[in-house]
């Protein structure tokens, strides 16, 4: 999948269709493409609006026109990713329940969906997860909205699985944190996985093998097999 497709799928938004003579993309899409590439290479603070516009082959004024500047572009990328993340979480939970899966199997299904979403948005996932480790006003606002909702949804999942997953409330909180970290870690530290462990978090085989580990993790909590290992 190309970086263009990654961005489009990760952001989950319809982009305007004005032609970009420099590279054939819409101007708005070209700005998003270049910003994400440069943010990943040099960081947000190390990337200028002029550099984004030059890489996209567009007039510098268009960054402000579409996003209100670099800060607006940052907010767009992060909110778009987190909206898609939560939408995939809710959809996976709903579909697992509609299929009659037990609560512990729902945990596996949700993990699979979120890993798949991050694979499809590999560069965006890495950038957003990295930015969310900072302490600034934007991150605090995103935590108060998106991540508090994520906590609510995951807590609900674990509460429904409580008869199978027998632990005290504090242990349940730690289990939820570990579950969440397992889902995010490969996309927060993809370079570490590639260079040190020779794992490719963007590959379908990684998703399949990693899900086996998560399934076994849930099985240890539940004290019984969960579904079928494929």
Short mmCIF file of N, CA and C in Angstrom, two decimals, residues 30-199:
data_model
loop_
_atom_site.label_atom_id
_atom_site.label_comp_id
_atom_site.label_asym_id
_atom_site.label_seq_id
_atom_site.Cartn_x
_atom_site.Cartn_y
_atom_site.Cartn_z
N UNK A 30 -2.07 16.40 -1.29
CA UNK A 30 -0.62 16.53 -1.41
C UNK A 30 -0.02 17.14 -0.15
N UNK A 31 -0.71 18.11 0.44
CA UNK A 31 -0.22 18.72 1.68
C UNK A 31 -0.19 17.69 2.80
N UNK A 32 -1.26 16.89 2.93
CA UNK A 32 -1.32 15.85 3.96
C UNK A 32 -0.19 14.84 3.75
N UNK A 33 -0.03 14.39 2.52
CA UNK A 33 1.01 13.42 2.18
C UNK A 33 2.39 13.93 2.59
N UNK A 34 2.71 15.15 2.19
CA UNK A 34 4.03 15.71 2.46
C UNK A 34 4.23 15.99 3.95
N UNK A 35 3.20 16.50 4.60
CA UNK A 35 3.32 16.80 6.04
C UNK A 35 3.60 15.53 6.82
N UNK A 36 2.87 14.48 6.54
CA UNK A 36 3.05 13.24 7.27
C UNK A 36 4.44 12.66 7.03
N UNK A 37 4.89 12.71 5.78
CA UNK A 37 6.23 12.21 5.46
C UNK A 37 7.30 13.00 6.21
N UNK A 38 7.20 14.32 6.17
CA UNK A 38 8.22 15.16 6.80
C UNK A 38 8.14 15.13 8.32
N UNK A 39 6.93 15.05 8.87
CA UNK A 39 6.78 14.93 10.32
C UNK A 39 7.43 13.65 10.82
N UNK A 40 7.30 12.58 10.06
CA UNK A 40 7.92 11.32 10.46
C UNK A 40 9.44 11.37 10.34
N UNK A 41 9.92 12.10 9.36
CA UNK A 41 11.37 12.16 9.15
C UNK A 41 12.05 13.13 10.12
N UNK A 42 11.46 14.32 10.29
CA UNK A 42 12.14 15.35 11.07
C UNK A 42 11.41 15.81 12.31
N UNK A 43 10.25 15.21 12.59
CA UNK A 43 9.46 15.64 13.73
C UNK A 43 8.62 16.86 13.40
N UNK A 44 7.61 17.09 14.19
CA UNK A 44 6.73 18.24 13.97
C UNK A 44 7.49 19.56 14.09
N UNK A 45 8.23 19.72 15.18
CA UNK A 45 8.95 20.98 15.41
C UNK A 45 10.04 21.23 14.37
N UNK A 46 10.59 20.16 13.83
CA UNK A 46 11.67 20.30 12.86
C UNK A 46 11.20 20.45 11.43
N UNK A 47 9.89 20.57 11.22
CA UNK A 47 9.34 20.70 9.87
C UNK A 47 8.64 22.04 9.73
N UNK A 48 9.00 22.79 8.71
CA UNK A 48 8.39 24.10 8.49
C UNK A 48 7.23 24.00 7.49
N UNK A 49 6.36 25.00 7.54
CA UNK A 49 5.27 25.07 6.57
C UNK A 49 5.84 25.22 5.16
N UNK A 50 6.92 25.97 5.05
CA UNK A 50 7.55 26.15 3.74
C UNK A 50 8.05 24.82 3.18
N UNK A 51 8.62 23.97 4.05
CA UNK A 51 9.11 22.67 3.60
C UNK A 51 7.97 21.78 3.16
N UNK A 52 6.86 21.82 3.88
CA UNK A 52 5.69 21.03 3.51
C UNK A 52 5.17 21.46 2.15
N UNK A 53 5.02 22.76 1.97
CA UNK A 53 4.52 23.27 0.70
C UNK A 53 5.46 22.93 -0.45
N UNK A 54 6.76 23.05 -0.22
CA UNK A 54 7.73 22.75 -1.27
C UNK A 54 7.68 21.28 -1.66
N UNK A 55 7.60 20.40 -0.65
CA UNK A 55 7.55 18.98 -0.94
C UNK A 55 6.26 18.60 -1.66
N UNK A 56 5.16 19.28 -1.30
CA UNK A 56 3.87 18.99 -1.93
C UNK A 56 3.74 19.63 -3.30
N UNK A 57 4.60 20.59 -3.60
CA UNK A 57 4.52 21.28 -4.88
C UNK A 57 3.34 22.23 -4.94
N UNK A 58 3.00 22.85 -3.80
CA UNK A 58 1.86 23.77 -3.76
C UNK A 58 2.31 25.12 -3.20
N UNK A 59 1.47 26.10 -3.39
CA UNK A 59 1.72 27.42 -2.81
C UNK A 59 1.64 27.34 -1.30
N UNK A 60 2.55 28.01 -0.61
CA UNK A 60 2.61 27.94 0.85
C UNK A 60 1.31 28.41 1.50
N UNK A 61 0.61 29.32 0.84
CA UNK A 61 -0.64 29.85 1.40
C UNK A 61 -1.72 28.78 1.50
N UNK A 62 -1.61 27.72 0.71
CA UNK A 62 -2.64 26.69 0.74
C UNK A 62 -2.63 25.89 2.04
N UNK A 63 -1.50 25.81 2.72
CA UNK A 63 -1.46 25.11 4.02
C UNK A 63 -2.37 25.82 5.00
N UNK A 64 -2.31 27.14 5.01
CA UNK A 64 -3.20 27.91 5.87
C UNK A 64 -4.63 27.87 5.36
N UNK A 65 -4.81 27.87 4.06
CA UNK A 65 -6.15 27.84 3.49
C UNK A 65 -6.90 26.58 3.89
N UNK A 66 -6.25 25.45 3.80
CA UNK A 66 -6.92 24.18 4.10
C UNK A 66 -6.95 23.86 5.59
N UNK A 67 -5.90 24.22 6.32
CA UNK A 67 -5.78 23.74 7.71
C UNK A 67 -5.58 24.84 8.74
N UNK A 68 -5.43 26.10 8.31
CA UNK A 68 -5.18 27.16 9.26
C UNK A 68 -3.75 27.20 9.76
N UNK A 69 -2.84 26.56 9.04
CA UNK A 69 -1.44 26.55 9.43
C UNK A 69 -0.97 25.17 9.88
N UNK A 70 0.28 25.13 10.34
CA UNK A 70 0.89 23.85 10.71
C UNK A 70 0.20 23.24 11.92
N UNK A 71 -0.18 24.04 12.89
CA UNK A 71 -0.86 23.52 14.07
C UNK A 71 -2.21 22.90 13.70
N UNK A 72 -2.93 23.55 12.81
CA UNK A 72 -4.20 22.99 12.35
C UNK A 72 -4.02 21.68 11.61
N UNK A 73 -2.95 21.58 10.84
CA UNK A 73 -2.64 20.35 10.13
C UNK A 73 -2.33 19.23 11.12
N UNK A 74 -1.56 19.56 12.16
CA UNK A 74 -1.27 18.59 13.21
C UNK A 74 -2.54 18.10 13.87
N UNK A 75 -3.42 19.02 14.23
CA UNK A 75 -4.67 18.65 14.89
C UNK A 75 -5.53 17.77 13.98
N UNK A 76 -5.54 18.09 12.70
CA UNK A 76 -6.31 17.28 11.74
C UNK A 76 -5.80 15.85 11.68
N UNK A 77 -4.50 15.70 11.55
CA UNK A 77 -3.92 14.35 11.46
C UNK A 77 -4.20 13.54 12.71
N UNK A 78 -4.01 14.14 13.87
CA UNK A 78 -4.16 13.41 15.11
C UNK A 78 -5.62 13.07 15.38
N UNK A 79 -6.52 14.03 15.19
CA UNK A 79 -7.94 13.77 15.43
C UNK A 79 -8.48 12.76 14.44
N UNK A 80 -8.05 12.83 13.18
CA UNK A 80 -8.52 11.88 12.17
C UNK A 80 -8.10 10.46 12.52
N UNK A 81 -6.85 10.29 12.96
CA UNK A 81 -6.39 8.96 13.34
C UNK A 81 -7.18 8.43 14.53
N UNK A 82 -7.34 9.26 15.56
CA UNK A 82 -8.00 8.79 16.77
C UNK A 82 -9.48 8.52 16.54
N UNK A 83 -10.13 9.30 15.70
CA UNK A 83 -11.51 9.03 15.35
C UNK A 83 -11.64 7.67 14.66
N UNK A 84 -10.74 7.42 13.71
CA UNK A 84 -10.76 6.13 13.02
C UNK A 84 -10.47 4.97 13.96
N UNK A 85 -9.55 5.19 14.88
CA UNK A 85 -9.19 4.16 15.86
C UNK A 85 -10.41 3.79 16.71
N UNK A 86 -11.10 4.79 17.24
CA UNK A 86 -12.26 4.51 18.08
C UNK A 86 -13.41 3.92 17.27
N UNK A 87 -13.58 4.38 16.05
CA UNK A 87 -14.63 3.81 15.20
C UNK A 87 -14.39 2.33 14.94
N UNK A 88 -13.13 1.97 14.70
CA UNK A 88 -12.79 0.57 14.47
C UNK A 88 -12.98 -0.25 15.74
N UNK A 89 -12.65 0.32 16.88
CA UNK A 89 -12.85 -0.37 18.16
C UNK A 89 -14.33 -0.68 18.37
N UNK A 90 -15.18 0.34 18.21
CA UNK A 90 -16.62 0.14 18.42
C UNK A 90 -17.21 -0.82 17.40
N UNK A 91 -16.78 -0.70 16.17
CA UNK A 91 -17.30 -1.59 15.13
C UNK A 91 -16.92 -3.03 15.40
N UNK A 92 -15.67 -3.27 15.78
CA UNK A 92 -15.21 -4.64 16.06
C UNK A 92 -15.97 -5.24 17.24
N UNK A 93 -16.18 -4.45 18.28
CA UNK A 93 -16.93 -4.94 19.43
C UNK A 93 -18.36 -5.28 19.04
N UNK A 94 -18.99 -4.41 18.28
CA UNK A 94 -20.38 -4.63 17.86
C UNK A 94 -20.49 -5.88 16.98
N UNK A 95 -19.58 -6.02 16.03
CA UNK A 95 -19.64 -7.17 15.13
C UNK A 95 -19.38 -8.48 15.88
N UNK A 96 -18.46 -8.46 16.84
CA UNK A 96 -18.18 -9.67 17.62
C UNK A 96 -19.39 -10.05 18.46
N UNK A 97 -20.06 -9.07 19.04
CA UNK A 97 -21.25 -9.36 19.83
C UNK A 97 -22.38 -9.86 18.95
N UNK A 98 -22.56 -9.25 17.78
CA UNK A 98 -23.61 -9.69 16.85
C UNK A 98 -23.38 -11.11 16.38
N UNK A 99 -22.10 -11.51 16.31
CA UNK A 99 -21.76 -12.87 15.90
C UNK A 99 -21.89 -13.87 17.05
N UNK A 100 -22.24 -13.37 18.22
CA UNK A 100 -22.43 -14.26 19.37
C UNK A 100 -21.13 -14.72 20.02
N UNK A 101 -20.06 -13.97 19.82
CA UNK A 101 -18.79 -14.37 20.43
C UNK A 101 -18.81 -14.07 21.92
N UNK A 102 -18.21 -14.93 22.75
CA UNK A 102 -18.13 -14.65 24.18
C UNK A 102 -17.23 -13.45 24.44
N UNK A 103 -17.35 -12.82 25.62
CA UNK A 103 -16.59 -11.59 25.89
C UNK A 103 -15.09 -11.73 25.73
N UNK A 104 -14.52 -12.87 26.13
CA UNK A 104 -13.07 -13.00 26.00
C UNK A 104 -12.65 -13.08 24.54
N UNK A 105 -13.47 -13.70 23.71
CA UNK A 105 -13.17 -13.74 22.28
C UNK A 105 -13.34 -12.35 21.67
N UNK A 106 -14.24 -11.52 22.22
CA UNK A 106 -14.39 -10.14 21.75
C UNK A 106 -13.08 -9.37 21.92
N UNK A 107 -12.36 -9.65 23.02
CA UNK A 107 -11.08 -8.98 23.23
C UNK A 107 -10.11 -9.28 22.09
N UNK A 108 -10.11 -10.51 21.63
CA UNK A 108 -9.22 -10.91 20.53
C UNK A 108 -9.66 -10.23 19.23
N UNK A 109 -10.96 -10.19 18.99
CA UNK A 109 -11.47 -9.57 17.77
C UNK A 109 -11.17 -8.09 17.71
N UNK A 110 -11.33 -7.41 18.84
CA UNK A 110 -11.03 -5.97 18.89
C UNK A 110 -9.54 -5.73 18.66
N UNK A 111 -8.70 -6.54 19.28
CA UNK A 111 -7.25 -6.40 19.07
C UNK A 111 -6.90 -6.58 17.60
N UNK A 112 -7.50 -7.57 16.97
CA UNK A 112 -7.23 -7.84 15.56
C UNK A 112 -7.62 -6.63 14.70
N UNK A 113 -8.80 -6.07 14.97
CA UNK A 113 -9.27 -4.93 14.19
C UNK A 113 -8.36 -3.71 14.36
N UNK A 114 -7.92 -3.46 15.58
CA UNK A 114 -7.09 -2.28 15.84
C UNK A 114 -5.68 -2.44 15.28
N UNK A 115 -5.16 -3.67 15.34
CA UNK A 115 -3.86 -3.92 14.71
C UNK A 115 -3.96 -3.73 13.21
N UNK A 116 -5.04 -4.23 12.62
CA UNK A 116 -5.25 -4.05 11.19
C UNK A 116 -5.38 -2.59 10.80
N UNK A 117 -6.10 -1.83 11.59
CA UNK A 117 -6.26 -0.39 11.32
C UNK A 117 -4.92 0.32 11.36
N UNK A 118 -4.10 0.00 12.32
CA UNK A 118 -2.80 0.66 12.44
C UNK A 118 -1.85 0.22 11.33
N UNK A 119 -1.97 -1.02 10.89
CA UNK A 119 -1.17 -1.45 9.75
C UNK A 119 -1.52 -0.66 8.50
N UNK A 120 -2.80 -0.42 8.29
CA UNK A 120 -3.24 0.33 7.12
C UNK A 120 -2.87 1.80 7.22
N UNK A 121 -2.62 2.27 8.43
CA UNK A 121 -2.25 3.67 8.67
C UNK A 121 -0.87 3.73 9.33
N UNK A 122 0.07 2.98 8.81
CA UNK A 122 1.33 2.72 9.50
C UNK A 122 2.09 3.99 9.88
N UNK A 123 2.28 4.89 8.92
CA UNK A 123 3.04 6.10 9.18
C UNK A 123 2.26 7.07 10.06
N UNK A 124 0.98 7.14 9.82
CA UNK A 124 0.14 8.00 10.65
C UNK A 124 0.09 7.47 12.08
N UNK A 125 -0.01 6.15 12.25
CA UNK A 125 -0.03 5.55 13.58
C UNK A 125 1.24 5.90 14.34
N UNK A 126 2.36 5.73 13.70
CA UNK A 126 3.64 6.00 14.36
C UNK A 126 3.72 7.45 14.81
N UNK A 127 3.33 8.35 13.91
CA UNK A 127 3.42 9.77 14.23
C UNK A 127 2.50 10.15 15.39
N UNK A 128 1.24 9.70 15.34
CA UNK A 128 0.28 10.08 16.37
C UNK A 128 0.67 9.49 17.72
N UNK A 129 1.03 8.22 17.75
CA UNK A 129 1.43 7.60 19.02
C UNK A 129 2.63 8.33 19.63
N UNK A 130 3.55 8.73 18.78
CA UNK A 130 4.74 9.43 19.27
C UNK A 130 4.35 10.80 19.83
N UNK A 131 3.50 11.52 19.13
CA UNK A 131 3.07 12.84 19.59
C UNK A 131 2.28 12.75 20.90
N UNK A 132 1.55 11.66 21.08
CA UNK A 132 0.73 11.52 22.28
C UNK A 132 1.56 11.26 23.53
N UNK A 133 2.85 11.05 23.39
CA UNK A 133 3.72 10.89 24.56
C UNK A 133 4.18 12.25 25.11
N UNK A 134 3.89 13.33 24.37
CA UNK A 134 4.31 14.66 24.80
C UNK A 134 3.29 15.26 25.76
N UNK A 135 3.70 16.27 26.49
CA UNK A 135 2.80 16.96 27.41
C UNK A 135 2.59 18.38 26.91
N UNK A 136 1.48 18.58 26.18
CA UNK A 136 1.13 19.91 25.71
C UNK A 136 -0.39 20.04 25.69
N UNK A 137 -0.86 21.22 25.36
CA UNK A 137 -2.30 21.49 25.45
C UNK A 137 -3.09 20.60 24.50
N UNK A 138 -2.61 20.42 23.29
CA UNK A 138 -3.33 19.58 22.33
C UNK A 138 -3.44 18.15 22.83
N UNK A 139 -2.34 17.59 23.32
CA UNK A 139 -2.36 16.21 23.81
C UNK A 139 -3.31 16.09 25.00
N UNK A 140 -3.31 17.06 25.89
CA UNK A 140 -4.23 17.01 27.03
C UNK A 140 -5.68 17.03 26.58
N UNK A 141 -5.96 17.84 25.56
CA UNK A 141 -7.33 17.90 25.04
C UNK A 141 -7.73 16.59 24.37
N UNK A 142 -6.81 16.00 23.62
CA UNK A 142 -7.10 14.72 22.96
C UNK A 142 -7.29 13.61 23.98
N UNK A 143 -6.49 13.63 25.04
CA UNK A 143 -6.65 12.64 26.09
C UNK A 143 -8.01 12.77 26.77
N UNK A 144 -8.43 14.02 27.01
CA UNK A 144 -9.68 14.26 27.71
C UNK A 144 -10.89 13.83 26.88
N UNK A 145 -10.72 13.74 25.58
CA UNK A 145 -11.84 13.35 24.73
C UNK A 145 -11.65 11.93 24.18
N UNK A 146 -10.71 11.76 23.27
CA UNK A 146 -10.56 10.47 22.60
C UNK A 146 -10.06 9.37 23.54
N UNK A 147 -9.03 9.65 24.32
CA UNK A 147 -8.46 8.56 25.13
C UNK A 147 -9.33 8.22 26.34
N UNK A 148 -10.09 9.17 26.83
CA UNK A 148 -11.04 8.84 27.89
C UNK A 148 -12.17 7.96 27.34
N UNK A 149 -12.56 8.22 26.11
CA UNK A 149 -13.56 7.36 25.48
C UNK A 149 -12.99 5.97 25.24
N UNK A 150 -11.73 5.92 24.80
CA UNK A 150 -11.08 4.62 24.61
C UNK A 150 -11.06 3.84 25.92
N UNK A 151 -10.71 4.51 27.01
CA UNK A 151 -10.70 3.84 28.31
C UNK A 151 -12.09 3.31 28.66
N UNK A 152 -13.12 4.10 28.42
CA UNK A 152 -14.49 3.67 28.69
C UNK A 152 -14.84 2.42 27.88
N UNK A 153 -14.51 2.43 26.58
CA UNK A 153 -14.85 1.30 25.72
C UNK A 153 -14.09 0.04 26.13
N UNK A 154 -12.80 0.19 26.44
CA UNK A 154 -12.01 -0.98 26.83
C UNK A 154 -12.44 -1.50 28.20
N UNK A 155 -12.75 -0.58 29.11
CA UNK A 155 -13.23 -1.00 30.43
C UNK A 155 -14.53 -1.79 30.29
N UNK A 156 -15.40 -1.33 29.41
CA UNK A 156 -16.66 -2.05 29.18
C UNK A 156 -16.39 -3.45 28.64
N UNK A 157 -15.41 -3.56 27.75
CA UNK A 157 -15.05 -4.88 27.23
C UNK A 157 -14.58 -5.81 28.35
N UNK A 158 -13.72 -5.31 29.20
CA UNK A 158 -13.18 -6.13 30.28
C UNK A 158 -14.25 -6.44 31.33
N UNK A 159 -15.16 -5.53 31.57
CA UNK A 159 -16.22 -5.81 32.54
C UNK A 159 -17.14 -6.91 32.03
N UNK A 160 -17.42 -6.91 30.74
CA UNK A 160 -18.25 -7.98 30.17
C UNK A 160 -17.53 -9.32 30.23
N UNK A 161 -16.21 -9.28 30.19
CA UNK A 161 -15.43 -10.52 30.24
C UNK A 161 -15.12 -10.95 31.67
N UNK A 162 -15.59 -10.17 32.67
CA UNK A 162 -15.22 -10.43 34.07
C UNK A 162 -15.50 -11.85 34.54
N UNK A 163 -16.64 -12.48 34.19
CA UNK A 163 -16.84 -13.86 34.66
C UNK A 163 -15.76 -14.82 34.19
N UNK A 164 -15.19 -14.57 33.00
CA UNK A 164 -14.13 -15.43 32.49
C UNK A 164 -12.75 -14.97 32.99
N UNK A 165 -12.59 -13.64 33.10
CA UNK A 165 -11.29 -13.10 33.48
C UNK A 165 -11.34 -12.71 34.96
N UNK A 166 -10.96 -13.64 35.82
CA UNK A 166 -11.15 -13.48 37.27
C UNK A 166 -9.96 -12.75 37.88
N UNK A 167 -10.15 -11.49 38.21
CA UNK A 167 -9.12 -10.74 38.91
C UNK A 167 -9.77 -9.58 39.64
N UNK A 168 -9.05 -9.00 40.60
CA UNK A 168 -9.59 -7.89 41.38
C UNK A 168 -9.55 -6.62 40.54
N UNK A 169 -10.25 -5.56 40.99
CA UNK A 169 -10.34 -4.34 40.17
C UNK A 169 -8.99 -3.74 39.78
N UNK A 170 -8.03 -3.73 40.70
CA UNK A 170 -6.73 -3.16 40.36
C UNK A 170 -6.03 -4.01 39.30
N UNK A 171 -6.11 -5.32 39.44
CA UNK A 171 -5.52 -6.20 38.43
C UNK A 171 -6.20 -6.00 37.09
N UNK A 172 -7.51 -5.73 37.12
CA UNK A 172 -8.23 -5.49 35.87
C UNK A 172 -7.70 -4.24 35.18
N UNK A 173 -7.42 -3.19 35.95
CA UNK A 173 -6.85 -1.97 35.36
C UNK A 173 -5.49 -2.25 34.73
N UNK A 174 -4.66 -3.00 35.43
CA UNK A 174 -3.34 -3.32 34.88
C UNK A 174 -3.45 -4.20 33.63
N UNK A 175 -4.41 -5.13 33.65
CA UNK A 175 -4.61 -5.98 32.48
C UNK A 175 -5.07 -5.14 31.29
N UNK A 176 -5.95 -4.18 31.53
CA UNK A 176 -6.41 -3.29 30.46
C UNK A 176 -5.24 -2.50 29.88
N UNK A 177 -4.39 -1.98 30.76
CA UNK A 177 -3.22 -1.23 30.28
C UNK A 177 -2.29 -2.12 29.46
N UNK A 178 -2.09 -3.34 29.91
CA UNK A 178 -1.21 -4.24 29.17
C UNK A 178 -1.82 -4.60 27.82
N UNK A 179 -3.11 -4.83 27.80
CA UNK A 179 -3.82 -5.15 26.56
C UNK A 179 -3.67 -3.99 25.56
N UNK A 180 -3.89 -2.78 26.04
CA UNK A 180 -3.78 -1.60 25.18
C UNK A 180 -2.35 -1.43 24.67
N UNK A 181 -1.38 -1.62 25.55
CA UNK A 181 0.02 -1.47 25.15
C UNK A 181 0.42 -2.51 24.11
N UNK A 182 -0.10 -3.73 24.24
CA UNK A 182 0.21 -4.75 23.24
C UNK A 182 -0.29 -4.34 21.86
N UNK A 183 -1.46 -3.71 21.82
CA UNK A 183 -2.04 -3.29 20.55
C UNK A 183 -1.25 -2.14 19.92
N UNK A 184 -0.77 -1.23 20.75
CA UNK A 184 -0.11 -0.03 20.24
C UNK A 184 1.39 -0.18 20.00
N UNK A 185 2.06 -0.97 20.82
CA UNK A 185 3.52 -0.99 20.84
C UNK A 185 4.18 -1.18 19.48
N UNK A 186 3.73 -2.12 18.63
CA UNK A 186 4.44 -2.30 17.35
C UNK A 186 4.41 -1.07 16.46
N UNK A 187 3.41 -0.20 16.67
CA UNK A 187 3.25 0.97 15.80
C UNK A 187 3.79 2.24 16.45
N UNK A 188 4.09 2.16 17.72
CA UNK A 188 4.81 3.24 18.39
C UNK A 188 6.31 3.10 18.17
N UNK A 189 6.79 1.85 18.07
CA UNK A 189 8.23 1.59 17.95
C UNK A 189 8.54 0.67 16.76
N UNK A 190 8.05 0.98 15.57
CA UNK A 190 8.29 0.09 14.43
C UNK A 190 9.76 -0.03 14.06
N UNK A 191 10.51 1.07 14.22
CA UNK A 191 11.94 1.02 13.88
C UNK A 191 12.68 0.07 14.81
N UNK A 192 12.33 0.10 16.09
CA UNK A 192 12.94 -0.81 17.07
C UNK A 192 12.65 -2.26 16.70
N UNK A 193 11.41 -2.56 16.34
CA UNK A 193 11.07 -3.93 15.97
C UNK A 193 11.82 -4.38 14.72
N UNK A 194 11.95 -3.47 13.76
CA UNK A 194 12.61 -3.84 12.50
C UNK A 194 14.11 -4.03 12.68
N UNK A 195 14.76 -3.10 13.38
CA UNK A 195 16.22 -3.10 13.45
C UNK A 195 16.78 -4.03 14.51
N UNK A 196 16.03 -4.26 15.59
CA UNK A 196 16.54 -5.08 16.69
C UNK A 196 15.99 -6.50 16.63
N UNK A 197 14.71 -6.64 16.35
CA UNK A 197 14.09 -7.97 16.34
C UNK A 197 13.80 -8.49 14.94
N UNK A 198 14.07 -7.67 13.92
CA UNK A 198 13.86 -8.07 12.53
C UNK A 198 12.40 -8.46 12.27
N UNK A 199 11.50 -7.75 12.91
CA UNK A 199 10.07 -7.94 12.70
C UNK A 199 9.53 -6.78 11.88
#
